[in-house]
PDB file of C-alpha atoms in Angstrom:
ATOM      1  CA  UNK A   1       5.761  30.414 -37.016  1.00 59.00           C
ATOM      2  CA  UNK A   2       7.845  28.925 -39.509  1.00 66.00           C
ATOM      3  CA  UNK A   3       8.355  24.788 -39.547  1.00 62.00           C
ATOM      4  CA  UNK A   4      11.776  25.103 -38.228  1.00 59.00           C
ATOM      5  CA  UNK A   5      10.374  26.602 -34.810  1.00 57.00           C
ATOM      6  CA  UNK A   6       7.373  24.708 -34.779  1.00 55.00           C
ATOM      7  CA  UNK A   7       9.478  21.080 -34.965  1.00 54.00           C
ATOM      8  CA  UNK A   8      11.534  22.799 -32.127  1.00 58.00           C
ATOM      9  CA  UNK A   9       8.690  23.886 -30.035  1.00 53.00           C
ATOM     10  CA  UNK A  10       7.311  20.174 -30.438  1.00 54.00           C
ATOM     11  CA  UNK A  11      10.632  18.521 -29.716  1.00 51.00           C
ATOM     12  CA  UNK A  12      10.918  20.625 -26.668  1.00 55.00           C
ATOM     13  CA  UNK A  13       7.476  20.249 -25.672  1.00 51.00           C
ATOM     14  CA  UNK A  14       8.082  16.268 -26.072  1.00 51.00           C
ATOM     15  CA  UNK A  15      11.196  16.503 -24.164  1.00 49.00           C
ATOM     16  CA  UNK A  16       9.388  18.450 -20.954  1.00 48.00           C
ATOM     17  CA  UNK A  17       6.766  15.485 -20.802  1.00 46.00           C
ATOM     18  CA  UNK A  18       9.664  13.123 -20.621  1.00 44.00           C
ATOM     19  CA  UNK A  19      11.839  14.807 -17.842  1.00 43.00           C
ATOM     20  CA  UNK A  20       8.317  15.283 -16.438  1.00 42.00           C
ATOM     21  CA  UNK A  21       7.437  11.559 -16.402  1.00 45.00           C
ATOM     22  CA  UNK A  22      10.726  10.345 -15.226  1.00 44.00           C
ATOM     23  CA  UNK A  23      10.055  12.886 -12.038  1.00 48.00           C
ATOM     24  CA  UNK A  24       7.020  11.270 -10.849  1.00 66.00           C
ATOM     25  CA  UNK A  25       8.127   7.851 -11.674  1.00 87.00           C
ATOM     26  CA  UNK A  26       7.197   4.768  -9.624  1.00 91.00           C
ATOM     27  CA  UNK A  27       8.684   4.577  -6.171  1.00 92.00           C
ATOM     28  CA  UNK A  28      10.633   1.401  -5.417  1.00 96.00           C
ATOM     29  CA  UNK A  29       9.997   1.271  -2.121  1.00 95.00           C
ATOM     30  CA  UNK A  30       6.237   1.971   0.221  1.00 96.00           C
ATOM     31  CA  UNK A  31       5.885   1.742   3.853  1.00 97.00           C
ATOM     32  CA  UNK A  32       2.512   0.964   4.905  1.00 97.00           C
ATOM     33  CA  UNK A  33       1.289   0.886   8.614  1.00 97.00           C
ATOM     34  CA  UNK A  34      -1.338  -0.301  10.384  1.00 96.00           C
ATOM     35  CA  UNK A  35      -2.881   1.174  13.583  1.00 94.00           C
ATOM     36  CA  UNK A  36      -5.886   0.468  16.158  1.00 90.00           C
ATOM     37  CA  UNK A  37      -8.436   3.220  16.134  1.00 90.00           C
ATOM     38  CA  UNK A  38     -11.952   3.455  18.057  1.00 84.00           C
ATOM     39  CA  UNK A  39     -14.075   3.659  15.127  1.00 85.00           C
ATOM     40  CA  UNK A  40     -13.723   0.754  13.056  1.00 85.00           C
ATOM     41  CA  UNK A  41     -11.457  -1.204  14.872  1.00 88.00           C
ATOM     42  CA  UNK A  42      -8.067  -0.241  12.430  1.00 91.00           C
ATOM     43  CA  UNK A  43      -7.130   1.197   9.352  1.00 95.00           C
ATOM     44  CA  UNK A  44      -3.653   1.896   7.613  1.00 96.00           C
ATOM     45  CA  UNK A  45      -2.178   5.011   5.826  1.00 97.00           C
ATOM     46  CA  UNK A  46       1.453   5.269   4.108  1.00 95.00           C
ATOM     47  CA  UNK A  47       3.970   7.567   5.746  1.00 84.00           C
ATOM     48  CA  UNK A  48       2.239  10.909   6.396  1.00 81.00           C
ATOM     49  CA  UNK A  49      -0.994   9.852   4.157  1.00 94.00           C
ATOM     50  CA  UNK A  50      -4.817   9.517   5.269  1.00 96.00           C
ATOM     51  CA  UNK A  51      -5.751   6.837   7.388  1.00 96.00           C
ATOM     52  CA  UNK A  52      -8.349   4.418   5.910  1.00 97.00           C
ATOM     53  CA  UNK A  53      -9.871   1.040   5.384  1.00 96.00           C
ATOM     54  CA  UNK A  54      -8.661   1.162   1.395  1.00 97.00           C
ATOM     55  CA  UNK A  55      -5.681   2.243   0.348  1.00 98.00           C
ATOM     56  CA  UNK A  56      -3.918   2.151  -3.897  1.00 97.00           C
ATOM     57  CA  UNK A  57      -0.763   3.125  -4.270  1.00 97.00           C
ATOM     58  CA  UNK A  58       1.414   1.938  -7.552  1.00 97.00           C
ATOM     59  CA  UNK A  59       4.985   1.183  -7.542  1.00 98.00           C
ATOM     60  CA  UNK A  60       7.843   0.174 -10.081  1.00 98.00           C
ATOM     61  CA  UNK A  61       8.524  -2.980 -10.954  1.00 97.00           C
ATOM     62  CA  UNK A  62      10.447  -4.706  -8.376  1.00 97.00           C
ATOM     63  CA  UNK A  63       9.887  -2.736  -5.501  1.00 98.00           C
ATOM     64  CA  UNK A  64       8.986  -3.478  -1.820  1.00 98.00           C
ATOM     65  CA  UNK A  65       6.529  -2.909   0.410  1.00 98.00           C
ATOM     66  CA  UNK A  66       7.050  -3.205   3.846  1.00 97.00           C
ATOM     67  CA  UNK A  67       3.425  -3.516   6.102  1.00 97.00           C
ATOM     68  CA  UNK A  68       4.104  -2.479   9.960  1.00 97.00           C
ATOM     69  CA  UNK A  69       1.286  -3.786  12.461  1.00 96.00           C
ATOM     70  CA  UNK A  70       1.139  -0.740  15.084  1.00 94.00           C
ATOM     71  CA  UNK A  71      -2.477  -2.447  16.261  1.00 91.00           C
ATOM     72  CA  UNK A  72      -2.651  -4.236  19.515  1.00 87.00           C
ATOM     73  CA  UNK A  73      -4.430  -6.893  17.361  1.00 88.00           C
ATOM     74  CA  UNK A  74      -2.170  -9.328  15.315  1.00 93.00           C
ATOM     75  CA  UNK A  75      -3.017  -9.328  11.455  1.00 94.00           C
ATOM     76  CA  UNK A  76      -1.662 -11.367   8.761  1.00 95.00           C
ATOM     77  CA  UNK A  77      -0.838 -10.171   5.786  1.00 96.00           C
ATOM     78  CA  UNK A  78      -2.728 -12.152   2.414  1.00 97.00           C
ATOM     79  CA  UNK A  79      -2.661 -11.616  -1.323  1.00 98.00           C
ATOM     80  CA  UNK A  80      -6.161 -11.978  -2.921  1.00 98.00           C
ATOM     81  CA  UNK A  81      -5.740 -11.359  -6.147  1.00 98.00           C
ATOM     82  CA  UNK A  82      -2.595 -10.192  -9.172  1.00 98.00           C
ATOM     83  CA  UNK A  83      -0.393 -12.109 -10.305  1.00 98.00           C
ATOM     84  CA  UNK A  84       1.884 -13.709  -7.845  1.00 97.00           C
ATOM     85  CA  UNK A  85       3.997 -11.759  -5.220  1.00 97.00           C
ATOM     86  CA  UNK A  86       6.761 -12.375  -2.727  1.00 97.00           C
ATOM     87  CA  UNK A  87       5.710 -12.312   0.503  1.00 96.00           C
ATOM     88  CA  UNK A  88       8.152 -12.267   3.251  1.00 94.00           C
ATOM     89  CA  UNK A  89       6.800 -12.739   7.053  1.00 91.00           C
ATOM     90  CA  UNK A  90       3.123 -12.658   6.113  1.00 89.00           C
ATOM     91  CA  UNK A  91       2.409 -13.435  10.000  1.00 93.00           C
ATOM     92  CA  UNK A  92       2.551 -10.185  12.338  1.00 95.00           C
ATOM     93  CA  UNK A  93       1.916 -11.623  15.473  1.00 93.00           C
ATOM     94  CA  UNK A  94       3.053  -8.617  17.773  1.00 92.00           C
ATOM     95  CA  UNK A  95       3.196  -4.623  17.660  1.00 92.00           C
ATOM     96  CA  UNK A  96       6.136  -3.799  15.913  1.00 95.00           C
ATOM     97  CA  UNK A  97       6.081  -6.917  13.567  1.00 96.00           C
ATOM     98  CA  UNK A  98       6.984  -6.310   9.773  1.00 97.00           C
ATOM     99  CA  UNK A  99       5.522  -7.852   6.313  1.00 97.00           C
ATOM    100  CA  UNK A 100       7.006  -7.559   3.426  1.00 97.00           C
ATOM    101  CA  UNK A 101       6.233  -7.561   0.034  1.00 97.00           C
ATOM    102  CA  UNK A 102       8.497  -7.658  -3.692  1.00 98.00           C
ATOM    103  CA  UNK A 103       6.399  -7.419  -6.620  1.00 98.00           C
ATOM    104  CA  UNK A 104       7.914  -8.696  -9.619  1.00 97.00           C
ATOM    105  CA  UNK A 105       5.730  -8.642 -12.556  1.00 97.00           C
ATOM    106  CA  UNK A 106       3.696  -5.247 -13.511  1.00 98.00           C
ATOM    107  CA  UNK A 107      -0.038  -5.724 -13.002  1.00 98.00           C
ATOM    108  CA  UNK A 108      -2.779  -4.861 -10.253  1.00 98.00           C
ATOM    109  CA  UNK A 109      -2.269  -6.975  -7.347  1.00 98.00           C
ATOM    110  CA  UNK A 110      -4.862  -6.845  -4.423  1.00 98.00           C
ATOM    111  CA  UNK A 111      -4.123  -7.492  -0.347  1.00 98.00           C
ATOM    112  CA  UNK A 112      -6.034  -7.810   3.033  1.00 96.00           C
ATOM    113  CA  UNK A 113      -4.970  -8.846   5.993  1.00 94.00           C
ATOM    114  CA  UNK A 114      -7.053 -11.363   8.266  1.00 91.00           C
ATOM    115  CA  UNK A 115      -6.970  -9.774  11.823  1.00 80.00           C
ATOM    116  CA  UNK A 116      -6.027 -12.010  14.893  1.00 73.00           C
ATOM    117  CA  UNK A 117      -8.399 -12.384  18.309  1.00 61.00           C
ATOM    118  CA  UNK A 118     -11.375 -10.044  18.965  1.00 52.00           C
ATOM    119  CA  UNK A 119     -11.198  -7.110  21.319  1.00 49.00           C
ATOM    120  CA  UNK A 120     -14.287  -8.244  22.908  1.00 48.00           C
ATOM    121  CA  UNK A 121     -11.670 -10.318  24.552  1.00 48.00           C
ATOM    122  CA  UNK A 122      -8.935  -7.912  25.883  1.00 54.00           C
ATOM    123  CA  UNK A 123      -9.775  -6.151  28.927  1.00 54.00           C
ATOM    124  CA  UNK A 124      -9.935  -2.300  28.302  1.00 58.00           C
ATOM    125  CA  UNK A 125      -9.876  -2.471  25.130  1.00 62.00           C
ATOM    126  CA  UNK A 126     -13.143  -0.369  22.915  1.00 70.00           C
ATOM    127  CA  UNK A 127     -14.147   0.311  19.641  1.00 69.00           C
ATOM    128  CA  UNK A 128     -17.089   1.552  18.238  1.00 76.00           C
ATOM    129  CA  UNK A 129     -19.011   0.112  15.307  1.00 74.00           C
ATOM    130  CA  UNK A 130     -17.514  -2.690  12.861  1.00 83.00           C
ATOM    131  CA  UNK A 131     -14.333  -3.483  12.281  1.00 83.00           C
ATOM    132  CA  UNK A 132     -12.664  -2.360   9.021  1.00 87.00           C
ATOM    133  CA  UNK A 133     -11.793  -4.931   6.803  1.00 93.00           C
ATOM    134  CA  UNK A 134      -8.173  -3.742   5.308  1.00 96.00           C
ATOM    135  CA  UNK A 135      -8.108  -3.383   1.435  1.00 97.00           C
ATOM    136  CA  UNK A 136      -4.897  -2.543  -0.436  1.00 98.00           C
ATOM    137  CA  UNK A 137      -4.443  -2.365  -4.264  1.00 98.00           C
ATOM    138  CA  UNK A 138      -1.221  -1.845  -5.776  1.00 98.00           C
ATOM    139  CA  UNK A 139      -0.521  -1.047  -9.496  1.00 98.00           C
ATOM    140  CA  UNK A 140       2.686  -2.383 -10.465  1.00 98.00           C
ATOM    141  CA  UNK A 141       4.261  -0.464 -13.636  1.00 95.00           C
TER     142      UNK A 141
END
């Protein structure tokens, strides 16, 4: 292979990784939602993902993340660590209820929420085991 082809096979070998990275770029917008579950009390999952205690996900600068509380239990919605975020509604005091969240700086931002009364004290209501605590981490690019 002469230089000629090999400076064309490298620019279009450079040129594939770009189209390639611009593909799988950072979503600007996440739902995640919360739901009550026997073992563990609750866990959360984005649309059509695994349910779990810990999720990661990373988004673009400037997106939003909305949190839906599908759990009987009320949760609010806390930062714990990253640099500061925009959070809209933290409280979910209902099923239904929405957070949401803009990130504006890139970085690693962690969340939890802090879950509302016990089920010990709603009638019917069983889990087995500990409840989860809810972890999220979100890389912001």
């Amino acid at each position: 292979m002469n230089r000629r082809s090999m400076w064309i096979a490298t620019a279009g070998l450079a040129a594939s990784v770009v189209l390639v990275g611009a593909a799988v770029a950072a979503p600007k917008s996440a739902t995640l939602t919360i739901r009550h579950q026997m073992k563990g009390c609750h866990s959360w999952a984005f649309a059509g993902g695994t349910w779990s205690a810990t999720q990661s996900v990373t988004l673009a600068r400037g997106a939003k993340l909305t949190v839906v509380d599908n759990d009987v239990m009320p949760h609010k919605f806390v930062q714990l660590s990253g640099p500061q975020a925009k959070l809209t509604t933290p409280v979910m005091k209902h099923m239904g209820a929405q957070a949401s969240v803009i990130f504006g700086k890139a970085g690693s931002y962690v969340f939890s929420t802090k879950a509302g009364e016990d089920y010990a004290s709603m009638s019917g209501m069983k889990t087995i085991g500990e409840d989860n605590v809810l972890r999220l981490i979100v890389t912001v690019k």
